[in-house]
mmCIF file of C-alpha atoms in Angstrom:
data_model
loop_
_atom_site.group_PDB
_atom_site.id
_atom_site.type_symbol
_atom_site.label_atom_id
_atom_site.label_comp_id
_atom_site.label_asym_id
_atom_site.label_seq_id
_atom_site.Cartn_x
_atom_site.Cartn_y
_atom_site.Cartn_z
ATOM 1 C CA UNK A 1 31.238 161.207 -97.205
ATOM 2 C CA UNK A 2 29.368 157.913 -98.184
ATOM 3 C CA UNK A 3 27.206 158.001 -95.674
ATOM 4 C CA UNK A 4 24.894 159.534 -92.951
ATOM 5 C CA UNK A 5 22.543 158.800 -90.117
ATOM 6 C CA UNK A 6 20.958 160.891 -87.556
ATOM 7 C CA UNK A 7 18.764 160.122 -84.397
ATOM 8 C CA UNK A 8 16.800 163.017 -82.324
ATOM 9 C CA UNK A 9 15.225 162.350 -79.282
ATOM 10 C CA UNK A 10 11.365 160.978 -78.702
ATOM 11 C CA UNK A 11 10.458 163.894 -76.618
ATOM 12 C CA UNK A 12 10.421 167.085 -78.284
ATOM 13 C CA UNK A 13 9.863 170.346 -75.959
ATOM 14 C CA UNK A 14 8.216 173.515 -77.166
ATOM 15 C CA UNK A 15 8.506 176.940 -75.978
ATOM 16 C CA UNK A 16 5.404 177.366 -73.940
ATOM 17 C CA UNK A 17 6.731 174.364 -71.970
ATOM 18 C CA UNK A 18 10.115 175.970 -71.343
ATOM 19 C CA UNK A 19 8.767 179.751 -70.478
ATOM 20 C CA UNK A 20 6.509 178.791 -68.370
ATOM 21 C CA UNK A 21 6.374 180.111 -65.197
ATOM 22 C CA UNK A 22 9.861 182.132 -65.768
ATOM 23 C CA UNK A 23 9.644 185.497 -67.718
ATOM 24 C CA UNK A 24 10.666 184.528 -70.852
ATOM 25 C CA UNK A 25 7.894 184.207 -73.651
ATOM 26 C CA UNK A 26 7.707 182.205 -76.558
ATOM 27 C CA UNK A 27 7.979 185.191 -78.710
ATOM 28 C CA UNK A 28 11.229 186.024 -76.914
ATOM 29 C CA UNK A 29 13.052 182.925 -77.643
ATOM 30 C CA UNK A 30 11.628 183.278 -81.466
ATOM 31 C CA UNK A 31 13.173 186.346 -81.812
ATOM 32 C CA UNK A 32 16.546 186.189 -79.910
ATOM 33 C CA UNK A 33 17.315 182.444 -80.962
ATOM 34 C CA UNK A 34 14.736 181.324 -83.871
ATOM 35 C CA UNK A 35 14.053 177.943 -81.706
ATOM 36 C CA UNK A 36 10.191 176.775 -81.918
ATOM 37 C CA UNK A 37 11.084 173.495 -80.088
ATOM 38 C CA UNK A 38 13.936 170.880 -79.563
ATOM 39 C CA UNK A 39 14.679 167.550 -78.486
ATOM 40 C CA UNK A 40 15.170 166.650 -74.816
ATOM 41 C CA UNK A 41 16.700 162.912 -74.343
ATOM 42 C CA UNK A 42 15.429 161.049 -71.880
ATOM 43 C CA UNK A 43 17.623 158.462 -69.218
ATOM 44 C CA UNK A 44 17.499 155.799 -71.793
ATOM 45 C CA UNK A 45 18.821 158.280 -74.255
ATOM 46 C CA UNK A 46 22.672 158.190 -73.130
ATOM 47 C CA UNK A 47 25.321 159.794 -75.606
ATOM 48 C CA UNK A 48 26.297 156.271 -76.103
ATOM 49 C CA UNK A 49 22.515 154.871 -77.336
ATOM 50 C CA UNK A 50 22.315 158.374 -79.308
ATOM 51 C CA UNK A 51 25.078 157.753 -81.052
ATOM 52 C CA UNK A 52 25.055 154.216 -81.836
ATOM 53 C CA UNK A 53 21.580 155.338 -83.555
ATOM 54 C CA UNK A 54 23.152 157.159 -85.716
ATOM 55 C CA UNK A 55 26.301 155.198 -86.135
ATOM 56 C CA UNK A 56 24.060 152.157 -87.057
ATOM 57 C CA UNK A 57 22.002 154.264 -89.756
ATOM 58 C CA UNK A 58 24.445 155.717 -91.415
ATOM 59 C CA UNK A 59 26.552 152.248 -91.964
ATOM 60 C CA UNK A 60 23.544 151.401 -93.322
ATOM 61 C CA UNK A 61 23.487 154.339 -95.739
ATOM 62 C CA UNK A 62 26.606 153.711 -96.966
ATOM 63 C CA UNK A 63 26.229 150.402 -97.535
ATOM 64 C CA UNK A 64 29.146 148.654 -95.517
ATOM 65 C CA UNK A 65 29.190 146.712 -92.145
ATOM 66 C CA UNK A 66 30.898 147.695 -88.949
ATOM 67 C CA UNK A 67 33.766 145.539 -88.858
ATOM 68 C CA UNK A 68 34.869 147.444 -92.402
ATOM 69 C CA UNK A 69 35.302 150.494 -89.751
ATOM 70 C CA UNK A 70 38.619 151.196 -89.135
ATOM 71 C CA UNK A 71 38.128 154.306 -86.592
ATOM 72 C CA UNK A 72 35.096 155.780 -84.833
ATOM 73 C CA UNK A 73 35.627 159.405 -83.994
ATOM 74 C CA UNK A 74 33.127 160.478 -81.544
ATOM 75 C CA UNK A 75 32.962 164.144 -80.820
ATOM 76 C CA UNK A 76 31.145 165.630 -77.974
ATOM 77 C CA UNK A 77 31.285 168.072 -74.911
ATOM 78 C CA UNK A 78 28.504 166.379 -72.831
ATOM 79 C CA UNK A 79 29.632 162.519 -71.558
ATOM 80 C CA UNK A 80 29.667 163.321 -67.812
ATOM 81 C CA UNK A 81 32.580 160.058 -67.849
ATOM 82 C CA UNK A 82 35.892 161.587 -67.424
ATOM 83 C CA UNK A 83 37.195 157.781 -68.391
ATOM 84 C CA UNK A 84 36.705 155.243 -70.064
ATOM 85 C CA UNK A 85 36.126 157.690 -73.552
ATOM 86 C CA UNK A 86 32.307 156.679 -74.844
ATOM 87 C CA UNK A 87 34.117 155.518 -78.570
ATOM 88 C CA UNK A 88 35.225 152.876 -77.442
ATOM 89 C CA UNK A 89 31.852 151.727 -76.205
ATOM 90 C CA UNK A 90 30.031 153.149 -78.948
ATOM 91 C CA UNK A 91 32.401 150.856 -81.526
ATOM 92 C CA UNK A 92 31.805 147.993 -79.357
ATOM 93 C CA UNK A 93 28.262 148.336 -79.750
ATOM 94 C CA UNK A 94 28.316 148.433 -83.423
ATOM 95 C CA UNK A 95 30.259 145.714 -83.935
ATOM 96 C CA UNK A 96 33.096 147.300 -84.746
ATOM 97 C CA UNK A 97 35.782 145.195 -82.663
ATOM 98 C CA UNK A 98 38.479 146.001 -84.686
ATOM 99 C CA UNK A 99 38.441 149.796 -84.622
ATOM 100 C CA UNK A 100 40.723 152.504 -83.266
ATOM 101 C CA UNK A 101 38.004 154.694 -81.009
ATOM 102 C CA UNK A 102 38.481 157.892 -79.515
ATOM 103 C CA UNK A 103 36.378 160.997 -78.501
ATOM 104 C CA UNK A 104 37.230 164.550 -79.547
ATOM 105 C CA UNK A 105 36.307 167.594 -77.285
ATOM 106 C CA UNK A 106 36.000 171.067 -79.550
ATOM 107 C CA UNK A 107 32.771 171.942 -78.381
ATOM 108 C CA UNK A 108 30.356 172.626 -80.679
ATOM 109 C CA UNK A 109 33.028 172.837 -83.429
ATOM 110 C CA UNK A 110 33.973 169.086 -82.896
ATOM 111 C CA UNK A 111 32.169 167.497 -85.668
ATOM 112 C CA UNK A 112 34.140 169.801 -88.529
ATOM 113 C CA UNK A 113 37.332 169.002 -86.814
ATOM 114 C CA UNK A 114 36.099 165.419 -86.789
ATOM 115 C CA UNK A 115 35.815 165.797 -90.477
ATOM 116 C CA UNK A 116 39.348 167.046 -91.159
ATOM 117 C CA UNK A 117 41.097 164.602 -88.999
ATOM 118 C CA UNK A 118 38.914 161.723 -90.798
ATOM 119 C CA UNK A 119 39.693 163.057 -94.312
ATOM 120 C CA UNK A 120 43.609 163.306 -93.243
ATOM 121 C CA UNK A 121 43.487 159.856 -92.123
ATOM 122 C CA UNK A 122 42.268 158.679 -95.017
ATOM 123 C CA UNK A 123 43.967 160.840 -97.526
ATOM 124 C CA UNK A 124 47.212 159.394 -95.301
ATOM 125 C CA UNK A 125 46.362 155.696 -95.821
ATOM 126 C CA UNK A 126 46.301 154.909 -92.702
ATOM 127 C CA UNK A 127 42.564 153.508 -92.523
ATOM 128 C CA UNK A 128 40.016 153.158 -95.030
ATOM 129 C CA UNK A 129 36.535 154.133 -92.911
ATOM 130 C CA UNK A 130 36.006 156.077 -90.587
ATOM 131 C CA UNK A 131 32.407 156.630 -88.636
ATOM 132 C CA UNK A 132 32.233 160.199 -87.343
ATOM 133 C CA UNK A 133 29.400 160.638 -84.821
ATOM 134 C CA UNK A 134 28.885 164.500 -83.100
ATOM 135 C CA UNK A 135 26.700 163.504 -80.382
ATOM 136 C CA UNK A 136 25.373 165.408 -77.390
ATOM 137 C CA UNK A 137 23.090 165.877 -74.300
ATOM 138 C CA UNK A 138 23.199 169.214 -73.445
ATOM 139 C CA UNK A 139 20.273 168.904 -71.301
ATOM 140 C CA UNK A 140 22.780 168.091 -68.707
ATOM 141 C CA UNK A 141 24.966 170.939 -69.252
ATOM 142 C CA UNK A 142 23.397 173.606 -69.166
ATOM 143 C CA UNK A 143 21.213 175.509 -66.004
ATOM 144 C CA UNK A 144 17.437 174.731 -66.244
ATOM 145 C CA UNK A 145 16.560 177.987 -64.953
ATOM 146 C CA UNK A 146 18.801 180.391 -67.065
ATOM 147 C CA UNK A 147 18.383 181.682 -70.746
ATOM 148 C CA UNK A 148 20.806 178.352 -71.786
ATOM 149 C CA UNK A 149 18.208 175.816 -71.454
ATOM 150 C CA UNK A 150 15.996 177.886 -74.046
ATOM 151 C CA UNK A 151 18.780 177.165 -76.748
ATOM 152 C CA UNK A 152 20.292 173.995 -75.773
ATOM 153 C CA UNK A 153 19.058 170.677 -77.085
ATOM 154 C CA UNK A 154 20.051 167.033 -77.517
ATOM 155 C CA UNK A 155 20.950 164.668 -80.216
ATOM 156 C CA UNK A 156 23.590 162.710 -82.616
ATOM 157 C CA UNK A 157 24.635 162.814 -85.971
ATOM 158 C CA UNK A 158 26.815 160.503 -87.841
ATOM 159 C CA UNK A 159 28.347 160.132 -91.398
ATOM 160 C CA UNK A 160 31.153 157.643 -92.553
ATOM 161 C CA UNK A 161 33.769 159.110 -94.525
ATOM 162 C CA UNK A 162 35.752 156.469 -96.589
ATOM 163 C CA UNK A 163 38.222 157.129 -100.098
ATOM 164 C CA UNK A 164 36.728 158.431 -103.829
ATOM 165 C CA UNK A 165 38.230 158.270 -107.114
ATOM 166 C CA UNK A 166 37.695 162.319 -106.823
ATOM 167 C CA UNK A 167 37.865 164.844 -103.849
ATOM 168 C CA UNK A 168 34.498 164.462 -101.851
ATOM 169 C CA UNK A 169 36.084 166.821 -98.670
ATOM 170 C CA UNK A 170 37.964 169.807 -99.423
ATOM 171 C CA UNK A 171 40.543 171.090 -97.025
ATOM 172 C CA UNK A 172 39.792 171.874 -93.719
ATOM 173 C CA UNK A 173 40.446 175.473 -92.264
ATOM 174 C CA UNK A 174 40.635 175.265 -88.853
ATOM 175 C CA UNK A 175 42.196 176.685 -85.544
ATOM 176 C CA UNK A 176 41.400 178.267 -81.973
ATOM 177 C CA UNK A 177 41.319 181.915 -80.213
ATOM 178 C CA UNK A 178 42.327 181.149 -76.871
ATOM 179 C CA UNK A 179 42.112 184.425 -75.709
ATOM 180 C CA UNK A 180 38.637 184.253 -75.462
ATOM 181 C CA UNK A 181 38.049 180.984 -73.908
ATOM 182 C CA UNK A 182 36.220 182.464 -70.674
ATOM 183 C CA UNK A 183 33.321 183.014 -73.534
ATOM 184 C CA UNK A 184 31.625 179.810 -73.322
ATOM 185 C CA UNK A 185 33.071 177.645 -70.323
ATOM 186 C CA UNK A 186 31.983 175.725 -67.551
ATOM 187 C CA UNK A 187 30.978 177.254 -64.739
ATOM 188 C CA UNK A 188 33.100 175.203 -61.896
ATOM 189 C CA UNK A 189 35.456 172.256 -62.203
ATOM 190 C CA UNK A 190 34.424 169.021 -60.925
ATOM 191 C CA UNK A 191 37.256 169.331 -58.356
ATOM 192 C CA UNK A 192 35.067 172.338 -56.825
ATOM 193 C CA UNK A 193 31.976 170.764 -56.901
ATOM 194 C CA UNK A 194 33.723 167.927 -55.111
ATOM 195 C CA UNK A 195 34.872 170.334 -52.692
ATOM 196 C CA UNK A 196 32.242 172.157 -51.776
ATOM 197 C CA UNK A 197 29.010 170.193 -52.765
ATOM 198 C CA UNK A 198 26.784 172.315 -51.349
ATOM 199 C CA UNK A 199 27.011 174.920 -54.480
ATOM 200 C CA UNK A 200 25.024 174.646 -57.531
ATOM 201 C CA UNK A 201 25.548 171.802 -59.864
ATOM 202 C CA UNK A 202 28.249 173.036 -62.338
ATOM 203 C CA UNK A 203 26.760 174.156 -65.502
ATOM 204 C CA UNK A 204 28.126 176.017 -68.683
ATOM 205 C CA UNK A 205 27.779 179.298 -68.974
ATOM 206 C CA UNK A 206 28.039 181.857 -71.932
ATOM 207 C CA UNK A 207 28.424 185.292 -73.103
ATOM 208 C CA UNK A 208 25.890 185.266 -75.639
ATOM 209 C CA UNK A 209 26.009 188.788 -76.711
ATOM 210 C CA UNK A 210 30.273 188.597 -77.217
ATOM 211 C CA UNK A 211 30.083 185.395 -78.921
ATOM 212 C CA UNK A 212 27.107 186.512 -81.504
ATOM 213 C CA UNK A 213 29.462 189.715 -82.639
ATOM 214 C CA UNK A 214 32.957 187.012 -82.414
ATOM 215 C CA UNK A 215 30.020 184.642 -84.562
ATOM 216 C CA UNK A 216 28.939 187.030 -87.448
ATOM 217 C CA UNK A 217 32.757 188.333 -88.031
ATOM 218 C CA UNK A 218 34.805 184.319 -87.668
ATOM 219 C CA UNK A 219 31.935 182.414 -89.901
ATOM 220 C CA UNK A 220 31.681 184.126 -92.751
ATOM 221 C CA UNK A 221 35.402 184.817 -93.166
ATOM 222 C CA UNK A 222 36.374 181.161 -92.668
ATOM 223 C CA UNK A 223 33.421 179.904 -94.762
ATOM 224 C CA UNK A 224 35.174 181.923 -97.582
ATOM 225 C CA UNK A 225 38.722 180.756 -96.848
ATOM 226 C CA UNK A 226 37.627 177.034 -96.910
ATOM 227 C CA UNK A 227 35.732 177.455 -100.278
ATOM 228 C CA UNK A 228 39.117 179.049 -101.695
ATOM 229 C CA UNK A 229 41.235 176.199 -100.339
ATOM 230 C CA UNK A 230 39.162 173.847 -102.575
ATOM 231 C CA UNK A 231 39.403 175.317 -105.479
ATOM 232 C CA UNK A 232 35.988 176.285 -105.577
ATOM 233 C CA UNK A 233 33.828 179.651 -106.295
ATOM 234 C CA UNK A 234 31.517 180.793 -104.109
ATOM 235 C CA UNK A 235 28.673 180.456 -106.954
ATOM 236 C CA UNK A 236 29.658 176.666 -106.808
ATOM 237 C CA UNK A 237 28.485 175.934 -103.614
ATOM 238 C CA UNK A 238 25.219 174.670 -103.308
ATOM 239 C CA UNK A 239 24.249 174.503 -99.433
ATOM 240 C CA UNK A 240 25.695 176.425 -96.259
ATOM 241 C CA UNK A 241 25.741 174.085 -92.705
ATOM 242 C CA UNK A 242 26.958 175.879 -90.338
ATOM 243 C CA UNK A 243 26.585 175.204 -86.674
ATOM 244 C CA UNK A 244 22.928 175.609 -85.375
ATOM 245 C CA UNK A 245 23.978 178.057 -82.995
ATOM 246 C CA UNK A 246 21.480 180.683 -83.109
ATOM 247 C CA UNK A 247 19.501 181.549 -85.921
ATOM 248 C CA UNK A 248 20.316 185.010 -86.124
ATOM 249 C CA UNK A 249 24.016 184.111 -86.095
ATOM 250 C CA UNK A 250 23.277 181.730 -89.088
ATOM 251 C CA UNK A 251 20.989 184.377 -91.026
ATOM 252 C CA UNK A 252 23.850 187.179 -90.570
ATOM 253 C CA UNK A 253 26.919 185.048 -91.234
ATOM 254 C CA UNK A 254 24.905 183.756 -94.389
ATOM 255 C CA UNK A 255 24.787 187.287 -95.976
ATOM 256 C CA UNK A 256 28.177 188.388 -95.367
ATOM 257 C CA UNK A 257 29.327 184.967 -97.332
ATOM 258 C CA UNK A 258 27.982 186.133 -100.547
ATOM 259 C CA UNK A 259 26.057 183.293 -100.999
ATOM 260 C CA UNK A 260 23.810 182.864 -104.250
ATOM 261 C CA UNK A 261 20.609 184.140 -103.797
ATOM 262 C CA UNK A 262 18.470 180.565 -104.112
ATOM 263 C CA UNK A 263 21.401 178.439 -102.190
ATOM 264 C CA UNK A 264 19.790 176.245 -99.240
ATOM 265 C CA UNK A 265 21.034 177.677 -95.450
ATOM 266 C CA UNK A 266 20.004 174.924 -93.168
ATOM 267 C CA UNK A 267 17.899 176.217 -90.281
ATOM 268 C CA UNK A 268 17.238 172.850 -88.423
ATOM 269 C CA UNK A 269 17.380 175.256 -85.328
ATOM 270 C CA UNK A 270 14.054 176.124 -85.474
ATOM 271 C CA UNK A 271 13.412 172.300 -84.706
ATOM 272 C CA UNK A 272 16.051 170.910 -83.047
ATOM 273 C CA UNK A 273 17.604 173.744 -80.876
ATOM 274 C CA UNK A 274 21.515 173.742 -80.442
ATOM 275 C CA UNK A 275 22.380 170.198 -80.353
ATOM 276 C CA UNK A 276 26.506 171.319 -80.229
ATOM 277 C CA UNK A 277 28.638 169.187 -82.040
ATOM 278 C CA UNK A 278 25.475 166.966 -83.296
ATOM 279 C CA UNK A 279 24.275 170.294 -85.275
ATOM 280 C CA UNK A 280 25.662 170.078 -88.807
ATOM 281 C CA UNK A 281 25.215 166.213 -89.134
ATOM 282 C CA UNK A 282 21.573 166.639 -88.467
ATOM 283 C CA UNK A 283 21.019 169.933 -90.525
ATOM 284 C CA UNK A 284 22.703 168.200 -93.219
ATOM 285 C CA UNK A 285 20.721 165.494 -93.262
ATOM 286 C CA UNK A 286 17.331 167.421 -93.103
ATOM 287 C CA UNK A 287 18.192 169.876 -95.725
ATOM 288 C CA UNK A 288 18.932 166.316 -97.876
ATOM 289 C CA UNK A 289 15.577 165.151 -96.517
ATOM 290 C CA UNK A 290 13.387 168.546 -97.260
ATOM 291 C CA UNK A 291 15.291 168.118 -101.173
ATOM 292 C CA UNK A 292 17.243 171.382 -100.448
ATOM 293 C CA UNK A 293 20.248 169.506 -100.936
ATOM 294 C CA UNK A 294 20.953 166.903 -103.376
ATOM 295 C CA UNK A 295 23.585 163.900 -103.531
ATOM 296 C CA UNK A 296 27.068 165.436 -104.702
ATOM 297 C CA UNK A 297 26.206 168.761 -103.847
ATOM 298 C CA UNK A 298 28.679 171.370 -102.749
ATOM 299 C CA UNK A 299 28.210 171.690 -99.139
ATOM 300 C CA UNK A 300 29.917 174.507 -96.358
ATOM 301 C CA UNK A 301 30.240 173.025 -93.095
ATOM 302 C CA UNK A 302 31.702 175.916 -90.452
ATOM 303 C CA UNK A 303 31.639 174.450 -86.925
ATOM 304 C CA UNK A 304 32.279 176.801 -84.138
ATOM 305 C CA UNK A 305 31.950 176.544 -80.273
ATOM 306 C CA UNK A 306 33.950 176.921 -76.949
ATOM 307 C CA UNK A 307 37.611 177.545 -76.604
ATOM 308 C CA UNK A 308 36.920 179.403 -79.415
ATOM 309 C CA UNK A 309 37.658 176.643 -81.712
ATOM 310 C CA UNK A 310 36.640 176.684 -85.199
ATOM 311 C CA UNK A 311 36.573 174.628 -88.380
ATOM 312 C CA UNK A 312 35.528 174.834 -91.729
ATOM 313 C CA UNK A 313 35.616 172.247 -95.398
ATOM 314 C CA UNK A 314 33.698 172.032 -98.034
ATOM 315 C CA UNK A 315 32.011 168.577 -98.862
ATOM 316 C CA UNK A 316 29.887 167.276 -101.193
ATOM 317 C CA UNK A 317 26.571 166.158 -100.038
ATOM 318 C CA UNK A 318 26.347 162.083 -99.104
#
């Protein structure tokens, strides 16, 4: 990783705002979720402006112009476009005309796959740079009556990953338990909205108690198999990202690693809700902000969302 860039929405929502008027508190959402407040886009905040935010920032970080991009990887759940995929726009917008540009759906686990298929790709030969972007509106996903919208934020995340005289991205450990993809899914297909538009706007739903236990067991377990398929000890790394999923998944999963006592867990929750596949760019990027993590760093990333997918690598810090 040479570079990153991040964007969060102008409007941040706090808890009061959210409760209100529901029977929720702010003290429940504290201690179920650890979210204080989060970013809610507005219209003019599409996945595609999001992410071209980032996208632009963190070309600038690394110190090379768009049309040096060979692919843009976009991964997200949220563009409400079944067709045309938003890369392609997204590379247009940058300037990167010559780029291969396609979205990945894994939920919020998209931006570690994003990472392993970029590092492949590279490793391969068969491009040089490649912007990643994990970008989403959840906003639009998710009911704004239930439990969901408590949790569920917006924003984008972006880092370029490009080649290094030595490794910079260790292997990625990755897969899927399909068996349990009624966990987190959407609620009705568009075909069933279509046919029958009087029933509640489809939103995704979740089993938050099943996929906290599925959380605390799959993180910390793959977090220690990626770390081993580097080469590295456990002592060696020197910040955990994981997916901003819940803060009590986080704190859990984060003792069960073995983790050194004084290494950095990012907790960007607290300010920025679940953003989904934007998560571990933008916790990465604060924890580098706050000094918690420093340039060359060992870094865990373990993404994890619907389907189950999951995905896991060790990088060093951009």
């Amino acid at each position: 990783m040479i570079g990153i860039g991040t964007y969060r929405p102008r409007t941040i929502v706090c808890n009061d705002d959210l409760v209100r008027g529901t029977t929720y508190t702010d003290d429940w959402v504290r201690r179920r979720t650890g979210v204080v407040r989060r970013g809610h886009a507005a219209a003019d905040e599409t996945i595609t402006e999001m992410a071209s935010r980032a996208g632009s920032r963190a070309l600038a970080a690394a110190g090379i112009s768009a049309d040096a991009v060979d692919m843009v990887l976009v991964a997200s759940m949220s563009d409400l476009r079944q067709t045309p995929a938003a890369a392609p726009e997204i590379a247009f917008r940058l300037g990167a005309r010559r780029a291969a540009a396609l979205d990945i759906d894994a939920a919020c686990a998209g931006f570690s796959y994003g990472v392993g298929m970029a590092d492949a790709l590279v490793r391969a030969g068969t491009v040089r740079h490649v912007l990643l972007i994990g970008v989403d509106r959840m906003t639009d996903l998710v009911s704004r009556e239930g439990s969901a919208a408590l949790l569920f934020a917006d924003g984008a995340g972006a880092v370029v990953i490009g080649p290094g005289d030595t490794m910079g991205i260790g292997p990625t450990v990755w897969g899927a338990d399909g068996a349990r993809r009624e966990l987190i899914a959407h609620g009705a297909s568009w075909r069933d909205y279509r046919d029958r538009p009087e029933q509640p706007w489809p939103t995704m739903q979740m089993a938050g108690r099943e996929v906290f236990r599925w959380a605390i067991d799959t993180v910390p377990e793959l977090g220690r198999r990626a770390v081993e398929a580097a080469g590295l000890e456990m002592a060696q790394v020197r910040a955990f990202v994981p997916h901003q999923a819940n803060l009590r998944i986080i704190e859990r999963a984060a003792e069960r690693l073995g983790l050194s006592a004084d290494t950095p867990v990012a907790d960007d929750i607290i300010n920025a809700g679940n953003t989904s596949a934007a998560s571990i760019p933008l916790a990465l990027e604060q924890l580098r902000q706050a000094g918690r993590a420093h340039r060359g760093d060992w870094a865990l990333l373990v993404g994890f969302g619907a389907g189950l997918a999951y995905a896991a690598q060790v990088v060093q810090v951009p």
